[in-house]
PDB file of C-alpha atoms in Angstrom:
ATOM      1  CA  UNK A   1       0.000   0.000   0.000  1.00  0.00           C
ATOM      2  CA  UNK A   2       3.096   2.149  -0.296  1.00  0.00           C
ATOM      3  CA  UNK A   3       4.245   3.781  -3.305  1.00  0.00           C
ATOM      4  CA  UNK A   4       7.708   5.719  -3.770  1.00  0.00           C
ATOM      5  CA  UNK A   5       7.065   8.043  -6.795  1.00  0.00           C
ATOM      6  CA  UNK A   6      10.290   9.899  -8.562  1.00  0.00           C
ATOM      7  CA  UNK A   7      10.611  12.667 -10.702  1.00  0.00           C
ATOM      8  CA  UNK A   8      13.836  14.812 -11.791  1.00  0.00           C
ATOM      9  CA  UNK A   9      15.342  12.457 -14.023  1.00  0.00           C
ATOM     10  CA  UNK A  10      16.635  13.303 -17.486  1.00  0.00           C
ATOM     11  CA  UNK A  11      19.495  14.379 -19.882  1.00  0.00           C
ATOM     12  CA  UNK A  12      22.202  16.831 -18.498  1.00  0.00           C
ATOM     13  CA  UNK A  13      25.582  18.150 -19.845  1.00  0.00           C
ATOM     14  CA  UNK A  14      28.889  17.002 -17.979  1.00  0.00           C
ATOM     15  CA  UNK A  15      28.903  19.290 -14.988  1.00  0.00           C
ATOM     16  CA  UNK A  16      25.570  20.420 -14.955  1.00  0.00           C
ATOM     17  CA  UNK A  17      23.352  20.101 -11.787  1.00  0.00           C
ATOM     18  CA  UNK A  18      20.388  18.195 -11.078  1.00  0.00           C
ATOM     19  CA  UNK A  19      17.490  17.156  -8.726  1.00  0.00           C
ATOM     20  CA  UNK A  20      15.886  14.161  -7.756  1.00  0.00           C
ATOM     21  CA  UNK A  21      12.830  13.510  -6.019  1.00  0.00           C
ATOM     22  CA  UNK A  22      10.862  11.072  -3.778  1.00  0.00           C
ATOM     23  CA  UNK A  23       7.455  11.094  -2.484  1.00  0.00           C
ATOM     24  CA  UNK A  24       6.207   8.780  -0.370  1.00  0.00           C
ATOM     25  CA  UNK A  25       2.766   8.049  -0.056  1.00  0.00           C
ATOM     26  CA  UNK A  26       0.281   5.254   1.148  1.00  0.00           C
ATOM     27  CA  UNK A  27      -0.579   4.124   4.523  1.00  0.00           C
ATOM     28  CA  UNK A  28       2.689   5.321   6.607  1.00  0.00           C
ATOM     29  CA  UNK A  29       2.694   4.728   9.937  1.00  0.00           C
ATOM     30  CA  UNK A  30       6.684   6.141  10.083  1.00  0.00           C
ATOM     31  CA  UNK A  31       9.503   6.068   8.117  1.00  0.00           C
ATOM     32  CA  UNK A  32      12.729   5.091   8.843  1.00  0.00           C
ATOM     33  CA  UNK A  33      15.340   5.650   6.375  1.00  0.00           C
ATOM     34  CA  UNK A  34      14.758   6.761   2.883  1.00  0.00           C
ATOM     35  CA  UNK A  35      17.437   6.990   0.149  1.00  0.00           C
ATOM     36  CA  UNK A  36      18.887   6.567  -3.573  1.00  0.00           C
ATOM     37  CA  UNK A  37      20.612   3.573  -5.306  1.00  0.00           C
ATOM     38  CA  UNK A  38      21.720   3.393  -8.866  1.00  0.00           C
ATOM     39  CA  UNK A  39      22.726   0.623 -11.246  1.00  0.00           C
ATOM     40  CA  UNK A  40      23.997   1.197 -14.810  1.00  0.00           C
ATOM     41  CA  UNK A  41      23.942  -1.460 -17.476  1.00  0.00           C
ATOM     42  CA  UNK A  42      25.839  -4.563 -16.903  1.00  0.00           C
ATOM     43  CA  UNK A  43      26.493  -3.458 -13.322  1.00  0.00           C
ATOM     44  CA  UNK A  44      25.483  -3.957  -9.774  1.00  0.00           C
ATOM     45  CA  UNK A  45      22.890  -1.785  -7.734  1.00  0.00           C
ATOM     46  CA  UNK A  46      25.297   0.533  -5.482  1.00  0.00           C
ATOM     47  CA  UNK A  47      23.893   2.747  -2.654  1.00  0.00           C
ATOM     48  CA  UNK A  48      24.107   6.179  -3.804  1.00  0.00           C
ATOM     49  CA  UNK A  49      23.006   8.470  -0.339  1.00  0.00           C
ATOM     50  CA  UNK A  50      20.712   7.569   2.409  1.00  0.00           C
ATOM     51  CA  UNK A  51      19.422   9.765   5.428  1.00  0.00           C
ATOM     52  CA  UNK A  52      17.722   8.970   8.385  1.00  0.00           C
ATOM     53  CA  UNK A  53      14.291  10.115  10.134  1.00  0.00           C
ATOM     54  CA  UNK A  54      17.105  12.238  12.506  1.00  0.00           C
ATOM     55  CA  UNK A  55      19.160  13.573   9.711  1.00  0.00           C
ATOM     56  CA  UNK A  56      22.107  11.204   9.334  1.00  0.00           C
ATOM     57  CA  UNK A  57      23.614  11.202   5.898  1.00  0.00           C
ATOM     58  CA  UNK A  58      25.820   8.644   4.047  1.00  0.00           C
ATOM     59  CA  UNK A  59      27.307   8.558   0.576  1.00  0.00           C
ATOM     60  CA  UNK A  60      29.406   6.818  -1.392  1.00  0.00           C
ATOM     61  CA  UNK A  61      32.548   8.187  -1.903  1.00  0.00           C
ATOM     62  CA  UNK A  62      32.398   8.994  -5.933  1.00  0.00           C
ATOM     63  CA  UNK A  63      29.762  11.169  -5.043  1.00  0.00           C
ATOM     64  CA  UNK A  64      30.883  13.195  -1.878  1.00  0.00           C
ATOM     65  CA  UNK A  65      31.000  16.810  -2.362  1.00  0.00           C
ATOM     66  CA  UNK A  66      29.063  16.505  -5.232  1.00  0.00           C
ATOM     67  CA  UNK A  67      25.678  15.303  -4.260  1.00  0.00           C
ATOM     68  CA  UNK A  68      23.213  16.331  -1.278  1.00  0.00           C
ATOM     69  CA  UNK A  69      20.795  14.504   0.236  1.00  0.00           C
ATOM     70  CA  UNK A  70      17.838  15.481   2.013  1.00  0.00           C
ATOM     71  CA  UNK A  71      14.560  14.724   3.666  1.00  0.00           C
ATOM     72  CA  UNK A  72      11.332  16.860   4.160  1.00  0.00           C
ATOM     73  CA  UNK A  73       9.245  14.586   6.970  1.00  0.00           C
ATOM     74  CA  UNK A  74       6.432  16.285   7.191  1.00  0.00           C
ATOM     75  CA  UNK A  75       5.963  15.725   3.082  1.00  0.00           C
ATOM     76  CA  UNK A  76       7.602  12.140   3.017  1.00  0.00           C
ATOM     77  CA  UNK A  77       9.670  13.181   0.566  1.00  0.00           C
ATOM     78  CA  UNK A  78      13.521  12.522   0.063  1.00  0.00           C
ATOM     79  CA  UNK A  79      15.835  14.347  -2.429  1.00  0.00           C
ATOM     80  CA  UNK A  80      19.013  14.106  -4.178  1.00  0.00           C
ATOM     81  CA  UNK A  81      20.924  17.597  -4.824  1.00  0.00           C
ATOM     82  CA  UNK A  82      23.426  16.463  -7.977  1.00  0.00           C
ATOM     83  CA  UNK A  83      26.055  18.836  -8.534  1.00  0.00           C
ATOM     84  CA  UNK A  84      28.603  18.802 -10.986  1.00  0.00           C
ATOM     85  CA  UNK A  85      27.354  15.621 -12.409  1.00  0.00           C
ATOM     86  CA  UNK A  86      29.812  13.400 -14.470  1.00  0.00           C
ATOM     87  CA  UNK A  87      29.357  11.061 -17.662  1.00  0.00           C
ATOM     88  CA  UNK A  88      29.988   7.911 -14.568  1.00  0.00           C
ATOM     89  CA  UNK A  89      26.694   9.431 -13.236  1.00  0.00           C
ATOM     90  CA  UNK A  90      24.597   7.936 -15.869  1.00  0.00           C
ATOM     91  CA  UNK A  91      22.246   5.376 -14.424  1.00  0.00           C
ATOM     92  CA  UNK A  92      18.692   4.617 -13.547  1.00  0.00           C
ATOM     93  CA  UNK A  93      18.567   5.982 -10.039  1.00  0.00           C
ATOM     94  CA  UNK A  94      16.319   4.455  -7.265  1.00  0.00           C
ATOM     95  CA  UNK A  95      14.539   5.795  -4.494  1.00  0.00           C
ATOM     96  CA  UNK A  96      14.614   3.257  -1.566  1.00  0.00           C
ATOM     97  CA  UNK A  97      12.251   3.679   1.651  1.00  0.00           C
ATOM     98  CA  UNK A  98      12.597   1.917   5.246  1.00  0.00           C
ATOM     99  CA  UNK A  99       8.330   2.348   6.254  1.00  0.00           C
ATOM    100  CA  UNK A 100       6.943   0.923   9.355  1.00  0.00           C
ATOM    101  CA  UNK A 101       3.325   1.060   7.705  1.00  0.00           C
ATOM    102  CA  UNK A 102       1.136   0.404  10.710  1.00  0.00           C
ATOM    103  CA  UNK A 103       1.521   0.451  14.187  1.00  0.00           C
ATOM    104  CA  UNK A 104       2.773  -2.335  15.868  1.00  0.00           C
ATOM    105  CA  UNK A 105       3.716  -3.724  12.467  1.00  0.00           C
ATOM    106  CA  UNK A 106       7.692  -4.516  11.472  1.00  0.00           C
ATOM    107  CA  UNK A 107      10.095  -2.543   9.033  1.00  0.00           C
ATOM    108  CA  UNK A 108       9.393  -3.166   5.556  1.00  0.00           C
ATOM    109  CA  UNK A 109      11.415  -2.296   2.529  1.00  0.00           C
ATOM    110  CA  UNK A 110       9.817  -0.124  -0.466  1.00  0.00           C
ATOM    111  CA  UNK A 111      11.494   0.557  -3.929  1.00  0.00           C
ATOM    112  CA  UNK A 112      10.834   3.561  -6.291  1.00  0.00           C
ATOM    113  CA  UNK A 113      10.058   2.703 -10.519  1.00  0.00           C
ATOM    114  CA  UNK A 114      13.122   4.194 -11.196  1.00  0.00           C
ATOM    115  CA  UNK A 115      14.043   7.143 -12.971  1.00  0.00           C
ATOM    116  CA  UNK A 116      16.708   7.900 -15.667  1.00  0.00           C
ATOM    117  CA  UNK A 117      19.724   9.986 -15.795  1.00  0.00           C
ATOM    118  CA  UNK A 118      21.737  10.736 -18.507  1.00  0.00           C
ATOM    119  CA  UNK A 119      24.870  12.948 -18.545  1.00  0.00           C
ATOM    120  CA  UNK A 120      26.159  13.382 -21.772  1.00  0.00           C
ATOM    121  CA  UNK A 121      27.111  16.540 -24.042  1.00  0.00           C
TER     122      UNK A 121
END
């Protein structure tokens, strides 16, 4: 009953900037985590940046100083600030969600469609 809907995606010159979002919406007791994975063709899913519900950040280290991630709680929404983007940027990027969807119910793991980037001149 969740749904993780992203928008931002699209074609951008070497160096450009661009910004991703996530919107979570459904029944949503709390969320935990949210975040953004990528996978290119041929390769493996790799965690871009996650943040917790209390702010904590992490990134993988091809994109530190370059990207910013961020949360708005009271909108469910996560984003992805992507600054001086690179041609190794190009992927389908994921939005990723930890939700506890009702009370007294466990963590469960949501995944976004998916939604194209392209860095090329």
């Amino acid at each position: 009953q969740v749904q993780l809907v992203e928008s931002g995606g699209g074609l951008v010159q070497p160096g450009g900037s661009l910004r991703l979002s996530c919107a979570a919406s459904g029944t949503i007791y709390s969320i935990e985590a949210m975040g953004w994975y990528r996978q290119a063709p041929g390769k493996q899913r790799e965690l871009v940046a996650d943040i917790t519900s209390g702010g904590s950040t992490d990134y993988t280290n091809s994109v530190k100083g370059r990207f910013t991630i961020s949360r708005d709680n009271a909108k469910n929404t996560v984003y992805l600030q992507m600054n001086n983007i690179k041609p190794e940027d190009t992927a389908v990027y994921y939005c990723h969600a930890q939700i506890m969807t009702r009370r007294f119910r466990g963590v469960e793991y949501y995944w976004g469609q998916g939604t194209q980037v392209t860095v090329s001149s």
